[in-house]
mmCIF file of C-alpha atoms in Angstrom:
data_model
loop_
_atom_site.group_PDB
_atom_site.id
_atom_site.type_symbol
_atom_site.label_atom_id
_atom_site.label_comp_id
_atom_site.label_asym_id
_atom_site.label_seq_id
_atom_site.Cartn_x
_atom_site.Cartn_y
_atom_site.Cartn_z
ATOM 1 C CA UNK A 15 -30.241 26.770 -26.432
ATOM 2 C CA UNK A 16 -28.459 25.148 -28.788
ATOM 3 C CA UNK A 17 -24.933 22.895 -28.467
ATOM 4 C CA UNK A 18 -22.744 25.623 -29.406
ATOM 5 C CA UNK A 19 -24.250 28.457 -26.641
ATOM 6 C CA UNK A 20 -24.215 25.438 -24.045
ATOM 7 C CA UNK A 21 -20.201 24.940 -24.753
ATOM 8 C CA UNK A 22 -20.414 28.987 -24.444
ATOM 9 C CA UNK A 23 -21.298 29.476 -21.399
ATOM 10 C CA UNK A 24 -19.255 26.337 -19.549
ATOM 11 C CA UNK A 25 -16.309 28.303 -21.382
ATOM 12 C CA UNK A 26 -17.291 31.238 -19.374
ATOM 13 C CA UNK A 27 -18.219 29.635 -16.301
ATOM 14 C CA UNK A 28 -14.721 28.063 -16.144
ATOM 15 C CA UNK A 29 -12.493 30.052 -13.563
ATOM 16 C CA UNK A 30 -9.797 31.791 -14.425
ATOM 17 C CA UNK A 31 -6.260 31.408 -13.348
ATOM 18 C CA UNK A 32 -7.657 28.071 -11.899
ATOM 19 C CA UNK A 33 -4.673 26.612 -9.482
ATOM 20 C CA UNK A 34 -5.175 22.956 -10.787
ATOM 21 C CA UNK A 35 -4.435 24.087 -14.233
ATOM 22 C CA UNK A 36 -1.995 26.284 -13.279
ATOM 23 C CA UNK A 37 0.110 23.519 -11.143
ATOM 24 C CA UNK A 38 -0.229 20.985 -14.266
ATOM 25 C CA UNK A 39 0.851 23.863 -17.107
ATOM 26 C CA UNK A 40 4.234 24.398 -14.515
ATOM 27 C CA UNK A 41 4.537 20.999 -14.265
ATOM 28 C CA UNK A 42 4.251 20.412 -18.245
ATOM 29 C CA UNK A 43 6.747 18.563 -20.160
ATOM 30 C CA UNK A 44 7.415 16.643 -23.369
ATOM 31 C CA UNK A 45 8.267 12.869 -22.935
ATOM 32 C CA UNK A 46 9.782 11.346 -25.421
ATOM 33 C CA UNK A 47 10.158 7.173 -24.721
ATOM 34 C CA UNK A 48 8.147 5.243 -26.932
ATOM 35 C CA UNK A 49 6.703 3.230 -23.640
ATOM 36 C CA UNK A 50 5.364 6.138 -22.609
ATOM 37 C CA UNK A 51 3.468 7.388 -25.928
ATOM 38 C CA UNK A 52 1.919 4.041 -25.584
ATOM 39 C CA UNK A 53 0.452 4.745 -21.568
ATOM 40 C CA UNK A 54 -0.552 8.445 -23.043
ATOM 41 C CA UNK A 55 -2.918 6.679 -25.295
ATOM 42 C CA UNK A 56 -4.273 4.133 -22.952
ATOM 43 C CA UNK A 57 -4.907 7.275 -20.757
ATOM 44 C CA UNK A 58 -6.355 9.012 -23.635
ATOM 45 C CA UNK A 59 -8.713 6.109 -24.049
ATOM 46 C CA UNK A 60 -9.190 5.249 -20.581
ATOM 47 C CA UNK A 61 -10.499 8.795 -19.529
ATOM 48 C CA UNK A 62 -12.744 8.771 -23.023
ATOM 49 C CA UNK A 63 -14.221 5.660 -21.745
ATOM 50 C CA UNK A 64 -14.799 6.842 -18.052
ATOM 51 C CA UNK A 65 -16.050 9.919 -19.209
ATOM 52 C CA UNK A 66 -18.566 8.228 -21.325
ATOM 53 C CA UNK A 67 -19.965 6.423 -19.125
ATOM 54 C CA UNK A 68 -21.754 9.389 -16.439
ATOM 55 C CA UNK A 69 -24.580 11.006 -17.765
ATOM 56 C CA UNK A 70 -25.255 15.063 -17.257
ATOM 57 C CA UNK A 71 -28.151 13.717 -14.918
ATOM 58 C CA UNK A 72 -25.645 12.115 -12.565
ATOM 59 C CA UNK A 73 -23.676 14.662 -11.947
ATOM 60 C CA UNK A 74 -26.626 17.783 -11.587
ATOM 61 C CA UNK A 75 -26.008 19.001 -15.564
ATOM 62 C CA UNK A 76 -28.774 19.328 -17.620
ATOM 63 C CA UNK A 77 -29.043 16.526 -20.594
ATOM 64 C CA UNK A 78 -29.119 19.684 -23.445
ATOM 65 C CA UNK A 79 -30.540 18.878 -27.124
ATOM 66 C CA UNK A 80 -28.396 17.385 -29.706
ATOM 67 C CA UNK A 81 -25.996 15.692 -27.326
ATOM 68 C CA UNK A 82 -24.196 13.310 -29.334
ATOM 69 C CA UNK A 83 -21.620 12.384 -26.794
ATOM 70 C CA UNK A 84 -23.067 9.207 -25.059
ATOM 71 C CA UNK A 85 -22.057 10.446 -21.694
ATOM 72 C CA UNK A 86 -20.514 13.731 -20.285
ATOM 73 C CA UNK A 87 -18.643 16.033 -23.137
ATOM 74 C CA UNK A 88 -15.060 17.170 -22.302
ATOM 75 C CA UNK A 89 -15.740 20.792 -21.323
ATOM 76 C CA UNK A 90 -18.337 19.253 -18.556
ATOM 77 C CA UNK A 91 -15.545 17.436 -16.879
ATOM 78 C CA UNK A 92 -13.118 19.876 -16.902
ATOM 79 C CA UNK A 93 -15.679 22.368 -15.516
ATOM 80 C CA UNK A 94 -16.465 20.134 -12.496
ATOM 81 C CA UNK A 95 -12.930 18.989 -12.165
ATOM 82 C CA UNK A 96 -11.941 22.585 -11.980
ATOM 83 C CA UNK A 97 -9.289 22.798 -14.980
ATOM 84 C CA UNK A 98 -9.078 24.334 -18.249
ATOM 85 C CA UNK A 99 -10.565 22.945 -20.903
ATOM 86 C CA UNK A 100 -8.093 22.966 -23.229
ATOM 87 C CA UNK A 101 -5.592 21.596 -20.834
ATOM 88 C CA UNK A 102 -8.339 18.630 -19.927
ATOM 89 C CA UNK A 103 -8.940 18.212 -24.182
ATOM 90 C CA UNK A 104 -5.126 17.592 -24.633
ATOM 91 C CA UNK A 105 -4.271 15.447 -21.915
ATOM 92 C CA UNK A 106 -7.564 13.269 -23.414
ATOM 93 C CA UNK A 107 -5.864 13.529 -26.639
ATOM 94 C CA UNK A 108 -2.457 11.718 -25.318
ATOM 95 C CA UNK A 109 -0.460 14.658 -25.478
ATOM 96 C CA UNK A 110 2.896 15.373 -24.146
ATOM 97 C CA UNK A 111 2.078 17.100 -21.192
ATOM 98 C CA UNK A 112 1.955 16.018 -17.480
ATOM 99 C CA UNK A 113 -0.561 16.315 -14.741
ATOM 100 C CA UNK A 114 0.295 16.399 -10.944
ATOM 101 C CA UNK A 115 -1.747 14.271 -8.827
ATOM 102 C CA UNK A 116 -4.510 17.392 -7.418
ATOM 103 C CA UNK A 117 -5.311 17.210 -10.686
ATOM 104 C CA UNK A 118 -5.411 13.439 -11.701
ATOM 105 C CA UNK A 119 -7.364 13.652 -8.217
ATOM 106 C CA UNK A 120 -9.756 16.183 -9.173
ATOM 107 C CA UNK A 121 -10.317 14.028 -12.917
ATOM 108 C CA UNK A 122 -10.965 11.104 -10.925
ATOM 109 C CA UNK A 123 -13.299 12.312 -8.603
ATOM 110 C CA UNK A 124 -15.419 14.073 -11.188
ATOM 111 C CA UNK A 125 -15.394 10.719 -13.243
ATOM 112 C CA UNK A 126 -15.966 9.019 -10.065
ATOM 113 C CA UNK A 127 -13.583 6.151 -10.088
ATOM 114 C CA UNK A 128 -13.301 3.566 -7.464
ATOM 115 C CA UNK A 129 -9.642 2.463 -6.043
ATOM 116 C CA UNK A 130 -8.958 0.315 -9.103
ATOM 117 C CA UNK A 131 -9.659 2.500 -11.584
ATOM 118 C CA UNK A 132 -7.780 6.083 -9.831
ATOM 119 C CA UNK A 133 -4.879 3.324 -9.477
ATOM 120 C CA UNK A 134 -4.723 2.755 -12.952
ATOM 121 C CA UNK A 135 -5.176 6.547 -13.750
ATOM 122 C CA UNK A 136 -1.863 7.141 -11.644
ATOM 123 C CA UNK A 137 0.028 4.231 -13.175
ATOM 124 C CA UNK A 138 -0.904 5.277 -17.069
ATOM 125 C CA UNK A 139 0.320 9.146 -15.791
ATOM 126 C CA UNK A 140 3.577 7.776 -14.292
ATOM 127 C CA UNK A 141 2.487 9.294 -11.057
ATOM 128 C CA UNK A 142 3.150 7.470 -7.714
ATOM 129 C CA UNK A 143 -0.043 5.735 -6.603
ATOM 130 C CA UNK A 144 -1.778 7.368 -3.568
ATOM 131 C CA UNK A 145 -2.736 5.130 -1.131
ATOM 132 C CA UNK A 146 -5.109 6.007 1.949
ATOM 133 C CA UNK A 147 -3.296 4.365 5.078
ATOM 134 C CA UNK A 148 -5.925 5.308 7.666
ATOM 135 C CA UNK A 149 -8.509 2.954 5.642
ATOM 136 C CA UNK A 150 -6.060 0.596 3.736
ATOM 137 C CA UNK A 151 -5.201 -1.655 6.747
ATOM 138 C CA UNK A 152 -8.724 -2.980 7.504
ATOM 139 C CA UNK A 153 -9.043 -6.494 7.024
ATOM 140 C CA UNK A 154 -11.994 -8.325 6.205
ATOM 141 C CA UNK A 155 -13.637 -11.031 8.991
ATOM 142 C CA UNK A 156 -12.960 -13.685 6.243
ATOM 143 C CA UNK A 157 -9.196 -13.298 6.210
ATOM 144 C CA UNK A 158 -9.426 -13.117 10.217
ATOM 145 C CA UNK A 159 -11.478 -16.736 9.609
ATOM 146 C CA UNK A 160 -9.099 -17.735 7.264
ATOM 147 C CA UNK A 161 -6.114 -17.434 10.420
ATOM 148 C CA UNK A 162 -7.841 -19.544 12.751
ATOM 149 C CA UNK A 163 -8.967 -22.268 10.528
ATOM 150 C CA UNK A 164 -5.240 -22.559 10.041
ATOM 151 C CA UNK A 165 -4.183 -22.926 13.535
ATOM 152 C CA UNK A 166 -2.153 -24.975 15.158
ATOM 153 C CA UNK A 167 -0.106 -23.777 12.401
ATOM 154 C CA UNK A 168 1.061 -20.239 13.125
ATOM 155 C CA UNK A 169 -0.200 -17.995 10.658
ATOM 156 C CA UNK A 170 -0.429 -13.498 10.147
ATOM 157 C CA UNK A 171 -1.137 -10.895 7.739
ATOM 158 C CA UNK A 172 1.771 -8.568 6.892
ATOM 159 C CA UNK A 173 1.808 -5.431 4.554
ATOM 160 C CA UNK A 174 4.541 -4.632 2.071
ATOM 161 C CA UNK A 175 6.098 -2.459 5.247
ATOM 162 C CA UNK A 176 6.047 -5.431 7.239
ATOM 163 C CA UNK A 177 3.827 -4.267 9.708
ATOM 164 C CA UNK A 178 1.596 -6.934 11.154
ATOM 165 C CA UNK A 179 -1.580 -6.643 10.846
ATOM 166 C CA UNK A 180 -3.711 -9.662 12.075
ATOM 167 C CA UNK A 181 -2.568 -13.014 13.464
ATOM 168 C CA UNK A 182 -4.069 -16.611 14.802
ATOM 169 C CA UNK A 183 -3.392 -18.402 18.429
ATOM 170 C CA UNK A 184 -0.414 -20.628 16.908
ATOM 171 C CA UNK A 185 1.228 -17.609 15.982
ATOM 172 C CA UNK A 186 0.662 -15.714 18.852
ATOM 173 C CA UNK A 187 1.593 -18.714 21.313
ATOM 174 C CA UNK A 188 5.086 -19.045 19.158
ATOM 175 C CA UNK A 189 5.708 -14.516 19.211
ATOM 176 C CA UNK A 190 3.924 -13.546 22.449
ATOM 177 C CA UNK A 191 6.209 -10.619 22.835
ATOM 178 C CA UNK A 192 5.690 -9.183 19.355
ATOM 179 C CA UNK A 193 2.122 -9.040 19.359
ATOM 180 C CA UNK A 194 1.993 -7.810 22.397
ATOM 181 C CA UNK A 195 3.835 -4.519 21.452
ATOM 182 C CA UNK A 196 2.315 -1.516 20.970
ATOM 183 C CA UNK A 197 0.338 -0.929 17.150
ATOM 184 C CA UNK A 198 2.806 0.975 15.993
ATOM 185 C CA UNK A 199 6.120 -0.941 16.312
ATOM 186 C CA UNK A 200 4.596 -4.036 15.331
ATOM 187 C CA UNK A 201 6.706 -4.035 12.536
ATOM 188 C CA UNK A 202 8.867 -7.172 11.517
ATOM 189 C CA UNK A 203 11.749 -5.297 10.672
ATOM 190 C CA UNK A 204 11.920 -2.824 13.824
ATOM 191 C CA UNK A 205 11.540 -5.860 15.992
ATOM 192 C CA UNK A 206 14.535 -7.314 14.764
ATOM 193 C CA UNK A 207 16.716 -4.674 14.267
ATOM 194 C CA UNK A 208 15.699 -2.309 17.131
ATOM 195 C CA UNK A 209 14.275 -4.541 19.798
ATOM 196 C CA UNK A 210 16.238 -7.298 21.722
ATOM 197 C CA UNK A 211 16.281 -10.910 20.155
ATOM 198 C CA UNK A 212 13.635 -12.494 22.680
ATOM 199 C CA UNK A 213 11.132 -10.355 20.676
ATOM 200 C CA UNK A 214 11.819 -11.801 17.552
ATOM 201 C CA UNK A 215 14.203 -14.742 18.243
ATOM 202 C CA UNK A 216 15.013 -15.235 14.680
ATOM 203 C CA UNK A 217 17.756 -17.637 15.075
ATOM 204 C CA UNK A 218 20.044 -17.683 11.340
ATOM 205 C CA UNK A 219 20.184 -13.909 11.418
ATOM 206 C CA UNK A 220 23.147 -13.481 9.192
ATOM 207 C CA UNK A 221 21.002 -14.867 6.412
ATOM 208 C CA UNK A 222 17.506 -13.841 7.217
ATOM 209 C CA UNK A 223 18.398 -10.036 7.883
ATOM 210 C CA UNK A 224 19.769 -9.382 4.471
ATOM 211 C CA UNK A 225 16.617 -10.712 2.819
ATOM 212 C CA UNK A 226 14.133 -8.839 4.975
ATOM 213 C CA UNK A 227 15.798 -5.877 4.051
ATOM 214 C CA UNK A 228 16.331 -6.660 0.537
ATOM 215 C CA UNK A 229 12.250 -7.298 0.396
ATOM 216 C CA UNK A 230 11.221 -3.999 2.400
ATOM 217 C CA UNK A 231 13.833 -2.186 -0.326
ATOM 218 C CA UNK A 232 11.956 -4.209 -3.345
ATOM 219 C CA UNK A 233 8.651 -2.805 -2.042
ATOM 220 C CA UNK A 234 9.760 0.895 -0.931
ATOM 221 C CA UNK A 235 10.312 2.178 -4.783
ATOM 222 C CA UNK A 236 6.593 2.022 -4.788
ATOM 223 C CA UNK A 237 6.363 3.859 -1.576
ATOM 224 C CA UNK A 238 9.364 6.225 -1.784
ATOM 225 C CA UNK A 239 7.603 9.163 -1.120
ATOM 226 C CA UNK A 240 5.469 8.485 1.321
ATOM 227 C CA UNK A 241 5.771 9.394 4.976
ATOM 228 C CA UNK A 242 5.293 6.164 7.134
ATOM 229 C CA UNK A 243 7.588 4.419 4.218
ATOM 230 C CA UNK A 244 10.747 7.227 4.798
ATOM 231 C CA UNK A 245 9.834 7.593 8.544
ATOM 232 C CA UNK A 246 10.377 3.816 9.233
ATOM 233 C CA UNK A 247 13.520 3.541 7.443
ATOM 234 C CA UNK A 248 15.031 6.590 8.917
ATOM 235 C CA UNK A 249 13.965 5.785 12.410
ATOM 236 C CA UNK A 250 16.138 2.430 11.417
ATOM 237 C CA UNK A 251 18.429 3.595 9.946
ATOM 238 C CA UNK A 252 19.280 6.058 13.114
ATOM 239 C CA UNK A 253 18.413 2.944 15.718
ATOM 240 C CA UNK A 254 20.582 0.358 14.010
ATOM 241 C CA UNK A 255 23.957 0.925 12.001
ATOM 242 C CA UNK A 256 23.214 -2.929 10.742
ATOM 243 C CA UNK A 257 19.991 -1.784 9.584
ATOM 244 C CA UNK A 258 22.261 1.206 7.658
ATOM 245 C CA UNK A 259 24.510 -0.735 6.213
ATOM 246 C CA UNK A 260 22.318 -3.716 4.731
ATOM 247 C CA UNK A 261 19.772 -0.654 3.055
ATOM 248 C CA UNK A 262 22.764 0.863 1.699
ATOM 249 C CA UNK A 263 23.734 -2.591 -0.404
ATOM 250 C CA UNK A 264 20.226 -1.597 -2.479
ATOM 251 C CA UNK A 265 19.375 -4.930 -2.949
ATOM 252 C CA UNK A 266 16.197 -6.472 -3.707
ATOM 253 C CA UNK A 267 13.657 -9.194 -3.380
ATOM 254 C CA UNK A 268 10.740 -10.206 -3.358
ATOM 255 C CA UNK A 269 8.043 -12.068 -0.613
ATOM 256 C CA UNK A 270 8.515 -16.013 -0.773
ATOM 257 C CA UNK A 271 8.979 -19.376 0.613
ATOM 258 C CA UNK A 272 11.541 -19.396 3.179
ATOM 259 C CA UNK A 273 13.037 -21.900 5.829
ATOM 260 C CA UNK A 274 12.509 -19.964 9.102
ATOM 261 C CA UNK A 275 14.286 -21.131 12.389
ATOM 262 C CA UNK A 276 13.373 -20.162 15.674
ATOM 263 C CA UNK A 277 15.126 -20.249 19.241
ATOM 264 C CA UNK A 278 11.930 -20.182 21.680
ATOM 265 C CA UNK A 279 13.266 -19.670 25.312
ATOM 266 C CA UNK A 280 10.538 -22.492 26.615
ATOM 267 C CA UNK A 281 10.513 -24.617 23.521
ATOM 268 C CA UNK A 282 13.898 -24.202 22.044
ATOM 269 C CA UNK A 283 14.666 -24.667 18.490
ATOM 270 C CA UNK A 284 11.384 -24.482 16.413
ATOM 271 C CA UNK A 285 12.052 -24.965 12.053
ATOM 272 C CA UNK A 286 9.219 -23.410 9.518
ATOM 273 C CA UNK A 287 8.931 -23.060 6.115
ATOM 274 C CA UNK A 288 7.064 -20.346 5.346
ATOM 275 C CA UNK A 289 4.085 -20.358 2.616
ATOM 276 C CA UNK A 290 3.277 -16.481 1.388
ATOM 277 C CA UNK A 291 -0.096 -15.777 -0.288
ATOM 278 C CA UNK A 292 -1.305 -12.273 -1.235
ATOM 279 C CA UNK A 293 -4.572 -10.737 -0.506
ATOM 280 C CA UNK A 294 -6.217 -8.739 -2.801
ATOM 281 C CA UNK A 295 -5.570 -5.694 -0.476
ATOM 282 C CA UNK A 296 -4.512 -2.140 -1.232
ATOM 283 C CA UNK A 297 -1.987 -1.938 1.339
ATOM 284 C CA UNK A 298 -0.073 -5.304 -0.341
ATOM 285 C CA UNK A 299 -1.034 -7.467 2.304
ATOM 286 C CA UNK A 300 -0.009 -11.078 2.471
ATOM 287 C CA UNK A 301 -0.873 -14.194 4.409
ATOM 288 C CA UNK A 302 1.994 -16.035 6.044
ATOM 289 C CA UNK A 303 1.826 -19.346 7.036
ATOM 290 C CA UNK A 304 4.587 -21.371 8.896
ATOM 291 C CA UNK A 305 4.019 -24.721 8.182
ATOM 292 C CA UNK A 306 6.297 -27.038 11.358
ATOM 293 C CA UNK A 307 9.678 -28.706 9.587
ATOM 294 C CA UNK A 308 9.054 -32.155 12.059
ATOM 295 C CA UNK A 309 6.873 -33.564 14.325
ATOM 296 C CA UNK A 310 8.651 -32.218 17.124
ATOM 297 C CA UNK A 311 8.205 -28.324 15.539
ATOM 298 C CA UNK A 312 4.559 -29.515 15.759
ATOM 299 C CA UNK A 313 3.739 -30.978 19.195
ATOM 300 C CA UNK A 314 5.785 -27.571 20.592
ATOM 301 C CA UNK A 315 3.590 -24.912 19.170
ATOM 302 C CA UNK A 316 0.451 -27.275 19.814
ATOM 303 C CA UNK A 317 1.706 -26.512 23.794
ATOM 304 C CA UNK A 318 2.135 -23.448 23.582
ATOM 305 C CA UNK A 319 -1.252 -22.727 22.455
ATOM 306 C CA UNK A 320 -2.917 -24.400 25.734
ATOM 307 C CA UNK A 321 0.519 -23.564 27.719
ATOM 308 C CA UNK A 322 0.997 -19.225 27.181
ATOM 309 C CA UNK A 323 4.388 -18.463 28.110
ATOM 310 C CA UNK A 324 5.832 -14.972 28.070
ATOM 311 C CA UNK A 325 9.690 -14.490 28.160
ATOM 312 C CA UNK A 326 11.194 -11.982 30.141
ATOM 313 C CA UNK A 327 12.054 -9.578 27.956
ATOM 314 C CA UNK A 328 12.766 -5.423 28.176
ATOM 315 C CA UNK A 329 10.184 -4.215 25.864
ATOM 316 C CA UNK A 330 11.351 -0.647 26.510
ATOM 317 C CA UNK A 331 14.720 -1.196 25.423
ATOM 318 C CA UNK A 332 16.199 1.906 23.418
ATOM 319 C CA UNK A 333 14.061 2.548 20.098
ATOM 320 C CA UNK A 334 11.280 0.992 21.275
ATOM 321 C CA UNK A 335 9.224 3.912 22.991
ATOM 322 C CA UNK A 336 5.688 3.739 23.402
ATOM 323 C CA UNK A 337 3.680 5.157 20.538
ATOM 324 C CA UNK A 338 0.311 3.961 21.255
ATOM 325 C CA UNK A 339 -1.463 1.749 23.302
ATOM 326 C CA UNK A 340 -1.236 -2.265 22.202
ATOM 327 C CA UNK A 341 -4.451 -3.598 21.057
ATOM 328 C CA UNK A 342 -6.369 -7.305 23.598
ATOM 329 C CA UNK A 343 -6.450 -8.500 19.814
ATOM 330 C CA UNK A 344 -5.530 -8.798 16.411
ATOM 331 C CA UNK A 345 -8.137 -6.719 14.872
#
């Protein structure tokens, strides 16, 4: 069988009225900015170069005779990724049409790319990027290592939400409350908004609130449309009218250095300055380390660490019903 009957019959074998195809010819329009002529081509290339990289072999397709397409040809992909092939031929081309993300999906699974690469598929499309959040908050044991080689300074993992997601003895001695709340309000932002101050005894409020806010807002555009992202701001939004009203100034920033002050009911007044490093982690993660202001700052948190202390504090207040059950560590 020769090229031009193989091309046949994957013409034939393609199904009709396919609902991938259908979805992305609805969805269709022309752009017309200049920055985005330039991502279709770098998609145009980009799926060329993924495309020739998988051989028929690797994907159950026979290799043919006078293949001269050093990996799979067009039609091939858009047979396995269930769309037309015309439709799959122009979006390779960089032409003015757009793609909804079951069928970027579909591409990307055929051409088998790994959480970089569908990433950068989503960016070049100017499609939201999809993230996993039942696999994208494990942590690796070197980042838990990491934590405890930093102790006695306090030290945790956040995500771009500000939930927390790991966290070393220092820090734990210093927020005993907080990490003792259940997985799924421990979340920077609810603590302090929706929970009583002994939780999160954040002592400058007037100037640290605004800038938590403003960073959870710079991070959300990236997030907008997904669930736990809308849920958590709602649910604040409905718990806290201060919570309303700073969201509603739509400012923006980003993760930094930042003095941190803290009024500890055994300690009393305990100064930071935090140090922020990111982890190459798809849910944004970030280390934080607060690094003691004095000497004093120091020999406090170095107590509490062989000293535990717990505050009295109402756990249950309103917003803060149990969700699921708190976790012995910070796995």
């Amino acid at each position: 069988m020769d090229t031009g009957n193989e091309c046949l019959l994957i013409l034939v074998l393609t199904p009709p009225g396919n609902v991938y195809e259908e979805a992305a010819v609805a969805a269709s329009t022309v752009r017309t900015s200049g920055g985005t002529t330039v991502k279709r081509d770098a998609l145009a290339s980009f799926l060329r170069s993924r495309r020739e990289r998988i051989t028929p072999a690797a994907v159950g397709l026979p290799p043919g005779i006078r293949r001269r397409t050093p990996g799979l040809r067009r039609e091939e992909v858009a047979l396995l990724a269930g769309v037309g092939v015309t439709w799959y031929t122009w979006l390779e081309q960089g032409r003015p049409i757009n793609a909804s993300v079951q069928v970027l999906d579909a591409i990307a699974s055929t051409l088998r790319l790994d959480a970089a690469e569908r990433e950068h598929l989503y960016r070049l499309a100017d499609l939201p990027e999809v993230v996993d959040h039942n696999t994208g908050e494990e942590l690796g044991p070197e980042v838990h290592q990491i934590l405890d080689h930093l102790s006695p300074m306090p030290a945790c993992v956040y995500n771009s939400r500000y939930d927390l997601l790991a966290w070393n003895d220092a820090y734990a001695a210093m927020l005993p409350t907080f990490v003792r709340q259940p997985v799924c309000r421990r979340n920077v932002v609810w603590q302090l908004f929706a929970m009583p101050p002994c939780c999160c005894p954040i002592l400058d409020r007037e100037e640290e609130l605004p800038q938590i806010v403003a960073t959870l807002r710079g991070a959300f555009v990236r997030h907008s449309g997904e669930p736990a992202w809308t849920g958590l701001v709602s649910q604040l939004s409905a718990e806290s009218s201060e919570f309303a009203r700073l969201w509603a100034r739509h400012d923006v920033a980003r993760p930094g250095s930042r003095t941190k002050i803290f009024d500890h009911q055994a300690m009393g007044i305990l100064k930071f300055v935090t140090t922020t490093m990111a982890l190459p982690a798809p849910q944004e993660a970030r280390v934080v380390v607060y690094t003691p202001m004095d000497e004093q700052a120091r020999e406090r948190v170095a107590w509490l660490i062989e000293h535990p202390f717990v505050p009295e504090c109402d756990v249950h207040a309103p917003g803060a019903s149990p969700c699921e059950p708190a976790e012995d560590d910070a796995a």
